CSV table of C-alpha atoms in Angstrom, one decimal:
chain,number,residue,atom,x,y,z
A,751,MET,CA,65.5,-46.4,142.2
A,752,LEU,CA,61.9,-48.3,142.7
A,753,ASN,CA,60.6,-46.5,139.4
A,754,LYS,CA,64.0,-48.0,137.9
A,755,LEU,CA,63.4,-51.5,139.2
A,756,ALA,CA,59.5,-51.8,138.1
A,757,THR,CA,61.0,-50.3,134.7
A,758,LEU,CA,63.1,-53.2,134.6
A,759,ALA,CA,61.0,-55.6,135.5
A,760,PHE,CA,58.3,-54.7,133.2
A,761,ILE,CA,60.8,-54.9,130.4
A,762,SER,CA,61.9,-58.5,131.5
A,763,LEU,CA,58.3,-59.7,131.7
A,764,PHE,CA,57.6,-58.0,128.5
A,765,SER,CA,60.5,-59.6,127.1
A,766,CYS,CA,59.6,-63.3,128.3
A,767,SER,CA,56.1,-63.1,127.3
A,768,SER,CA,57.3,-62.0,124.0
A,769,PHE,CA,59.8,-64.7,124.2
A,770,ILE,CA,57.4,-67.1,125.3
A,771,VAL,CA,55.0,-66.5,122.5
A,772,THR,CA,57.8,-66.5,119.8
A,773,ALA,CA,58.5,-70.2,121.5
A,774,GLU,CA,55.1,-71.5,120.9
A,775,GLN,CA,54.8,-70.2,117.6
A,776,THR,CA,58.2,-71.6,116.2
A,777,LEU,CA,57.9,-75.1,114.8
A,778,PRO,CA,60.5,-77.2,116.3
A,779,VAL,CA,63.2,-79.5,114.3
A,780,LEU,CA,62.3,-83.3,114.9
A,781,SER,CA,65.8,-84.2,114.5
A,782,GLY,CA,66.0,-88.1,113.4
A,783,VAL,CA,62.9,-87.7,111.5
A,784,GLY,CA,63.2,-87.3,107.5
A,785,GLY,CA,66.0,-86.6,105.2
A,786,ASP,CA,67.0,-86.8,101.7
A,787,PHE,CA,66.1,-90.1,99.6
A,788,SER,CA,65.6,-90.8,95.7
A,789,ALA,CA,62.4,-92.5,94.8
A,790,MET,CA,60.5,-92.5,90.9
A,791,ASP,CA,57.8,-89.7,90.3
A,792,THR,CA,54.6,-90.5,88.6
A,793,ASN,CA,56.2,-90.1,85.3
A,794,GLY,CA,58.9,-93.2,85.8
A,795,GLU,CA,61.5,-90.7,86.4
A,796,ALA,CA,64.3,-90.5,89.0
A,797,VAL,CA,63.8,-87.9,91.6
A,798,GLU,CA,65.4,-86.5,94.6
A,799,PHE,CA,63.9,-85.3,98.0
A,800,ASN,CA,66.0,-82.3,97.4
A,801,HIS,CA,64.3,-81.2,94.4
A,802,TYR,CA,61.4,-80.3,96.4
A,803,ALA,CA,63.8,-77.7,98.7
A,804,GLY,CA,62.3,-74.2,98.9
A,805,LYS,CA,58.8,-75.4,99.0
A,806,VAL,CA,57.1,-76.7,101.9
A,807,VAL,CA,56.0,-80.0,102.0
A,808,VAL,CA,53.2,-82.4,103.6
A,809,LEU,CA,54.2,-85.9,103.3
A,810,ALA,CA,52.0,-88.6,104.0
A,811,PHE,CA,52.6,-92.7,103.1
A,812,GLY,CA,50.1,-95.0,101.9
A,813,TYR,CA,49.3,-97.5,98.9
A,814,THR,CA,46.1,-97.2,96.3
A,815,ASN,CA,44.5,-100.9,97.3
A,816,CYS,CA,43.6,-99.0,101.1
A,817,ALA,CA,39.9,-98.8,101.2
A,818,ASP,CA,39.5,-96.3,104.2
A,819,ILE,CA,42.3,-94.8,105.5
A,820,CYS,CA,44.5,-93.6,102.4
A,821,PRO,CA,41.3,-92.3,100.3
A,822,PHE,CA,40.0,-90.5,103.5
A,823,THR,CA,43.8,-88.8,103.9
A,824,LEU,CA,44.0,-88.1,100.3
A,825,GLY,CA,40.3,-86.1,100.7
A,826,TYR,CA,41.9,-84.4,103.9
A,827,LEU,CA,44.9,-83.5,101.7
A,828,LYS,CA,42.7,-82.2,99.3
A,829,ARG,CA,40.7,-79.9,101.3
A,830,LEU,CA,43.7,-78.7,102.8
A,831,TYR,CA,45.6,-78.1,100.1
A,832,GLY,CA,42.4,-76.3,98.8
A,833,GLY,CA,42.8,-74.0,101.8
A,834,LEU,CA,45.5,-72.5,100.8
A,835,SER,CA,46.0,-69.2,98.4
A,836,ALA,CA,47.3,-69.7,94.6
A,837,ASN,CA,50.5,-68.6,95.8
A,838,GLU,CA,51.2,-70.6,98.8
A,839,GLN,CA,50.2,-73.8,96.7
A,840,GLN,CA,53.1,-72.7,94.5
A,841,LYS,CA,55.2,-73.0,97.6
A,842,THR,CA,53.9,-75.9,98.8
A,843,ARG,CA,54.2,-79.9,97.6
A,844,ILE,CA,51.8,-82.6,98.9
A,845,ILE,CA,53.9,-86.1,98.3
A,846,PHE,CA,52.0,-89.3,98.7
A,847,VAL,CA,54.7,-92.2,99.0
A,848,THR,CA,53.6,-95.6,97.9
A,849,ILE,CA,54.5,-98.4,100.4
A,850,ASP,CA,53.3,-101.2,98.1
A,851,PRO,CA,55.6,-100.1,94.6
A,852,GLU,CA,55.0,-103.4,93.0
A,853,TYR,CA,51.6,-102.9,92.9
A,854,ASP,CA,51.6,-99.0,92.9
A,855,THR,CA,53.6,-98.5,89.5
A,856,PRO,CA,54.2,-94.7,88.4
A,857,GLY,CA,51.4,-94.7,85.9
A,858,HIS,CA,49.1,-96.3,88.2
A,859,LEU,CA,49.7,-93.9,91.2
A,860,LYS,CA,49.6,-90.8,88.8
A,861,SER,CA,45.9,-92.0,87.9
A,862,PHE,CA,45.0,-92.5,91.6
A,863,ILE,CA,46.8,-89.3,92.9
A,864,GLY,CA,45.0,-87.3,90.1
A,865,HIS,CA,41.8,-88.2,90.9
A,866,PHE,CA,42.4,-85.9,94.3
A,867,ASN,CA,44.6,-83.4,92.8
A,868,LYS,CA,46.4,-83.1,89.6
A,869,ASP,CA,48.8,-81.3,91.8
A,870,PHE,CA,49.9,-84.1,94.2
A,871,VAL,CA,53.0,-85.9,93.8
A,872,GLY,CA,53.0,-89.5,94.3
A,873,LEU,CA,56.4,-91.3,94.7
A,874,SER,CA,57.2,-94.8,94.0
A,875,GLY,CA,60.3,-96.3,93.7
A,876,SER,CA,62.1,-100.1,94.5
A,877,GLN,CA,61.2,-101.6,97.5
A,878,GLU,CA,64.4,-100.8,98.7
A,879,GLN,CA,64.1,-97.2,98.1
A,880,ILE,CA,60.4,-97.3,99.7
A,881,ASP,CA,61.6,-99.3,102.9
A,882,TYR,CA,64.7,-96.2,103.1
A,883,ILE,CA,62.3,-93.9,103.1
A,884,VAL,CA,59.9,-95.5,105.5
A,885,SER,CA,62.6,-96.2,107.9
A,886,LEU,CA,64.0,-92.2,107.2
A,887,TYR,CA,60.8,-91.0,108.4
A,888,GLN,CA,60.3,-93.4,111.6
A,889,ALA,CA,57.6,-95.1,109.7
A,890,GLU,CA,55.9,-98.8,109.4
A,891,TYR,CA,54.4,-100.8,107.3
A,892,ASN,CA,53.2,-104.1,107.6
A,893,ARG,CA,51.6,-106.6,104.9
A,894,LEU,CA,48.8,-107.8,106.6
A,895,SER,CA,49.4,-111.5,105.4
A,896,VAL,CA,52.4,-111.2,107.3
A,897,LEU,CA,50.6,-110.9,110.2
A,898,ASN,CA,48.7,-113.9,109.8
A,899,ILE,CA,45.2,-112.1,109.2
A,900,PRO,CA,44.0,-114.2,106.2
A,901,THR,CA,43.6,-111.0,103.1
A,902,GLN,CA,41.1,-113.6,101.1
A,903,ASN,CA,38.3,-113.3,103.9
A,904,ILE,CA,39.2,-109.7,104.3
A,905,ARG,CA,39.2,-108.9,100.3
A,906,ARG,CA,36.1,-111.0,99.3
A,907,VAL,CA,32.9,-112.6,100.4
A,908,ASN,CA,32.1,-114.7,96.9
A,909,PRO,CA,35.2,-116.5,95.1
A,910,LYS,CA,35.6,-114.8,92.2
A,911,LEU,CA,35.9,-116.8,88.8
A,912,PHE,CA,39.3,-115.1,86.7
A,913,ALA,CA,39.3,-114.6,82.9
A,914,ASP,CA,43.1,-115.2,82.9
A,915,ASP,CA,46.2,-115.6,84.9
A,916,GLU,CA,46.8,-111.9,84.4
A,917,GLN,CA,43.8,-110.9,86.5
A,918,ALA,CA,44.5,-113.7,89.0
A,919,LYS,CA,47.9,-112.7,89.3
A,920,GLU,CA,46.5,-108.7,89.9
A,921,ASP,CA,43.8,-109.9,92.5
A,922,ASN,CA,47.0,-111.2,94.6
A,923,ALA,CA,48.0,-107.3,95.4
A,924,SER,CA,48.1,-107.4,99.1
A,925,LEU,CA,46.6,-105.1,102.2
A,926,TYR,CA,49.1,-103.2,104.7
A,927,SER,CA,48.9,-101.6,107.9
A,928,HIS,CA,51.2,-98.4,107.8
A,929,THR,CA,51.6,-95.2,109.8
A,930,VAL,CA,49.1,-92.5,109.1
A,931,THR,CA,51.4,-89.7,110.1
A,932,LEU,CA,51.1,-86.6,108.0
A,933,TYR,CA,54.8,-85.3,108.2
A,934,LEU,CA,55.0,-81.4,107.5
A,935,ILE,CA,58.4,-80.3,106.1
A,936,ASP,CA,59.9,-76.9,105.8
A,937,LYS,CA,61.9,-75.4,103.1
A,938,GLN,CA,65.3,-76.9,103.9
A,939,GLY,CA,63.6,-80.6,104.2
A,940,LEU,CA,63.7,-80.7,107.9
A,941,THR,CA,60.6,-82.4,109.5
A,942,ARG,CA,59.1,-79.6,111.9
A,943,SER,CA,55.6,-81.3,112.9
A,944,LEU,CA,53.5,-84.4,113.0
A,945,GLU,CA,49.9,-84.3,112.0
A,946,TYR,CA,46.7,-86.5,111.4
A,947,THR,CA,43.9,-86.2,109.3
A,948,GLY,CA,42.1,-85.0,113.1
A,949,THR,CA,44.0,-82.1,112.9
A,950,PRO,CA,41.6,-79.2,112.0
A,951,VAL,CA,42.1,-78.1,108.3
A,952,GLU,CA,42.3,-74.2,109.4
A,953,GLN,CA,45.2,-75.2,112.2
A,954,PHE,CA,47.5,-77.2,109.6
A,955,ILE,CA,47.0,-74.3,107.1
A,956,LYS,CA,47.9,-71.6,109.8
A,957,LYS,CA,51.4,-74.0,110.0
A,958,ILE,CA,52.1,-74.4,106.4
A,959,GLN,CA,51.8,-70.7,106.0
A,960,GLN,CA,54.1,-70.2,108.8
A,961,LEU,CA,57.0,-72.2,107.5
A,962,ILE,CA,56.0,-70.8,104.2
A,963,ASN,CA,57.0,-67.2,105.6
A,964,GLU,CA,59.8,-68.1,107.6
B,884,MET,CA,-15.1,-126.2,148.4
B,885,ASN,CA,-14.5,-124.2,151.2
B,886,ASN,CA,-13.6,-120.5,150.9
B,887,LEU,CA,-9.7,-121.6,151.3
B,888,SER,CA,-9.9,-123.9,148.5
B,889,MET,CA,-11.7,-121.2,146.3
B,890,LEU,CA,-9.1,-118.7,147.5
B,891,LYS,CA,-6.2,-120.9,146.5
B,892,ILE,CA,-7.2,-121.2,143.6
B,893,VAL,CA,-7.9,-117.7,142.5
B,894,PHE,CA,-4.2,-117.1,143.4
B,895,ILE,CA,-3.1,-119.6,141.4
B,896,MET,CA,-4.8,-118.4,138.6
B,897,LEU,CA,-3.9,-114.7,139.2
B,898,SER,CA,-0.1,-116.0,139.5
B,899,VAL,CA,-0.4,-118.0,135.7
B,900,LEU,CA,-1.9,-115.0,134.2
B,901,MET,CA,1.1,-112.8,135.7
B,902,LEU,CA,3.6,-115.4,134.3
B,903,ALA,CA,1.8,-115.3,131.1
B,904,SER,CA,1.7,-111.9,130.7
B,905,ALA,CA,5.3,-111.6,131.8
B,906,GLY,CA,6.6,-113.8,129.1
B,907,ASN,CA,4.5,-112.1,126.6
B,908,SER,CA,5.8,-108.5,127.7
B,909,ASN,CA,9.5,-110.4,126.8
B,910,ALA,CA,8.3,-111.8,123.7
B,911,ASP,CA,7.3,-108.5,122.4
B,912,LYS,CA,10.7,-106.7,122.6
B,913,GLN,CA,12.0,-106.4,119.1
B,914,PRO,CA,14.8,-104.7,118.0
B,915,ASN,CA,13.9,-102.0,115.2
B,916,ILE,CA,16.9,-101.4,112.8
B,917,GLU,CA,17.1,-97.6,111.2
B,918,THR,CA,20.0,-96.6,109.0
B,919,GLU,CA,20.8,-92.9,108.4
B,920,SER,CA,23.3,-90.4,106.7
B,921,PHE,CA,24.7,-93.8,104.4
B,922,TRP,CA,27.2,-92.6,101.5
B,923,ILE,CA,29.9,-94.4,99.6
B,924,VAL,CA,33.5,-93.1,98.8
B,925,LEU,CA,33.5,-92.2,94.7
B,926,PRO,CA,37.0,-93.9,94.3
B,927,PRO,CA,39.4,-93.3,91.7
B,928,GLU,CA,38.9,-94.8,88.3
B,929,VAL,CA,41.7,-97.1,89.1
B,930,ALA,CA,41.1,-98.1,92.5
B,931,ARG,CA,40.3,-101.9,93.3
B,932,HIS,CA,38.7,-100.9,96.6
B,933,THR,CA,36.4,-98.0,98.6
B,934,ALA,CA,34.3,-97.6,101.5
B,935,GLY,CA,31.1,-96.6,102.8
B,936,TYR,CA,29.9,-95.1,105.9
B,937,GLY,CA,26.6,-94.2,108.0
B,938,ILE,CA,25.1,-94.8,110.8
B,939,ILE,CA,22.9,-98.5,112.0
B,940,LYS,CA,20.7,-97.5,114.7
B,941,ASN,CA,18.5,-100.0,116.6
B,942,THR,CA,15.7,-97.9,118.4
B,943,GLY,CA,14.3,-101.2,119.4
B,944,GLU,CA,14.0,-103.2,123.0
B,945,ALA,CA,15.5,-106.0,122.0
B,946,SER,CA,19.4,-106.4,120.4
B,947,ASP,CA,20.2,-107.8,117.0
B,948,THR,CA,23.1,-109.1,115.0
B,949,LEU,CA,24.2,-107.9,111.4
B,950,LEU,CA,25.0,-110.9,109.7
B,951,LYS,CA,25.8,-110.3,106.5
B,952,ILE,CA,26.1,-107.1,104.1
B,953,THR,CA,25.7,-107.5,100.0
B,954,SER,CA,25.1,-104.8,97.4
B,955,ASN,CA,25.0,-104.3,93.7
B,956,ALA,CA,27.7,-102.2,94.1
B,957,GLY,CA,30.7,-105.1,94.2
B,958,ALA,CA,31.4,-107.6,97.0
B,959,VAL,CA,31.0,-105.8,100.4
B,960,MET,CA,32.4,-106.4,103.9
B,961,LEU,CA,32.0,-104.8,107.6
B,962,HIS,CA,36.0,-103.5,108.4
B,963,LYS,CA,37.1,-101.8,111.5
B,964,THR,CA,40.2,-99.5,111.0
B,965,GLU,CA,42.5,-99.1,114.2
B,966,ILE,CA,44.9,-96.8,114.7
B,967,GLN,CA,47.8,-98.1,117.4
B,968,SER,CA,51.0,-96.2,117.9
B,969,GLY,CA,49.9,-93.8,114.5
B,970,LYS,CA,49.6,-97.1,112.4
B,971,ALA,CA,46.6,-98.0,110.9
B,972,ARG,CA,45.4,-101.6,110.8
B,973,MET,CA,42.2,-103.4,109.5
B,974,THR,CA,40.2,-106.4,110.5
B,975,HIS,CA,37.3,-107.7,109.0
B,976,ILE,CA,34.5,-108.1,111.2
B,977,PRO,CA,32.2,-111.1,110.4
B,978,ASN,CA,29.0,-109.9,112.4
B,979,ILE,CA,28.1,-107.9,114.8
B,980,VAL,CA,25.6,-107.3,118.0
B,981,ILE,CA,23.8,-103.8,117.8
B,982,GLU,CA,22.4,-103.5,121.6
B,983,ALA,CA,18.8,-102.3,122.4
B,984,HIS,CA,19.0,-98.3,122.1
B,985,SER,CA,22.6,-98.2,120.6
B,986,GLU,CA,24.1,-97.5,117.5
B,987,LEU,CA,26.8,-98.7,115.2
B,988,VAL,CA,28.7,-95.7,113.4
B,989,LEU,CA,30.9,-96.3,110.7
B,990,LYS,CA,33.3,-93.7,109.3
B,991,PRO,CA,36.6,-93.0,108.5
B,992,MET,CA,39.5,-94.7,110.6
B,993,SER,CA,36.9,-96.9,112.3
B,994,PHE,CA,34.3,-99.3,111.2
B,995,HIS,CA,33.4,-99.2,107.7
B,996,LEU,CA,32.2,-101.1,104.7
B,997,MET,CA,34.7,-102.5,102.4
B,998,PHE,CA,33.7,-102.3,98.9
B,999,SER,CA,36.3,-104.1,96.3
B,1000,ASP,CA,35.0,-105.7,92.8
B,1001,LEU,CA,33.4,-102.6,92.0
B,1002,SER,CA,31.0,-102.4,89.8
B,1003,PRO,CA,32.0,-99.5,86.7
B,1004,VAL,CA,28.5,-99.1,86.0
B,1005,ILE,CA,27.4,-98.1,89.8
B,1006,PHE,CA,30.5,-96.2,90.7
B,1007,ILE,CA,29.5,-92.8,88.6
B,1008,ASP,CA,29.6,-89.4,90.7
B,1009,GLY,CA,26.0,-88.8,92.0
B,1010,SER,CA,24.6,-92.0,91.7
B,1011,LYS,CA,23.1,-95.0,93.9
B,1012,ALA,CA,24.2,-98.2,95.0
B,1013,THR,CA,21.7,-100.8,96.5
B,1014,LEU,CA,23.0,-102.3,100.1
B,1015,PHE,CA,21.0,-105.2,101.7
B,1016,LEU,CA,21.6,-105.6,105.6
B,1017,GLU,CA,20.9,-108.9,106.6
B,1018,PHE,CA,20.0,-108.9,110.5
B,1019,GLU,CA,19.5,-111.9,112.1
B,1020,GLN,CA,16.0,-110.7,113.8
B,1021,SER,CA,14.9,-107.9,111.6
B,1022,GLY,CA,15.8,-109.8,108.1
B,1023,ILE,CA,16.9,-107.9,105.2
B,1024,ILE,CA,17.2,-104.1,105.0
B,1025,LYS,CA,17.6,-102.7,101.6
B,1026,ILE,CA,18.7,-98.7,101.3
B,1027,ASN,CA,20.1,-96.8,98.4
B,1028,ILE,CA,23.2,-95.2,99.2
B,1029,LEU,CA,24.8,-92.1,97.1
B,1030,ILE,CA,27.9,-92.1,95.7
B,1031,ARG,CA,29.9,-89.0,95.9
B,1032,PRO,CA,33.1,-87.7,96.1
B,1033,ASN,CA,34.9,-87.7,99.9
B,1034,TRP,CA,35.9,-84.1,99.7
């Protein structure tokens, strides 16, 4: 009798510990974060997020006039992507969604993103489309001038003489504050983890591999 | 002059000497600004801004204030990125005091140099830009900084 109880207890304990290990390793679905959306790719073609179904996606928000965070994030994503095998890279998409579609036209975005990796996907679109994507991912962005921060002081120390109105118009590009979260999305388009550039690359890679193998 | 008067005079002279010595000691306290590990991110060709990072150390005995930064690479300012509730926000730091025996660390998502009006001649992988850091006490410190990709 005692032997049976001990065996049952051992089996129960083993089952529980297996469950705990499995539960720890399975990334939860973050319901309410993400979903399907329409945007414009860097070739100027309309694209649905569902187009990336079957791929593990790492999605980030940013803009090309960003000096610190966005280039740093894309450099981090380059290291992350470079840590995947060629086969894993084929099953993964790194997507950078601009929050400044007026300035970040598809062609401009393509050149900017391509500096980091030609495989990276840049998404632009109308302001309405971008705002919808931002809301889907519970992200945020604000134009700094809206926050009453004098962007002319941030942007330059010396007045610049403009050769023509075209250049002057270009210089009015805005600066933004924005969400810096990296969204890890599975092959079904479900958000499974929120990461940051502070996440050790090796740790992030393991999560991507886990979703690839699901 | 009796002995007591002599003692008083000696005491006063010693006091004056001690005070003068203390005064000189304070005057001798100077900041000593050093820089290390500075670099600038090679931006994409189409980028209009980029960032620079490094460490400014004050190994001296007095504080100093960083007043102005200029460079041949473009217009440059000291900025600070702050992350609040997962959102990055950037602020301009017009000047900053670096206390004695302390350092200002410029790194991604924190204090950084923000370059704009980038010089296309300077921003080539492996080239160097010149940076002038103007301090209230230490004057202008010139450093040459490597431009390299951030990966």
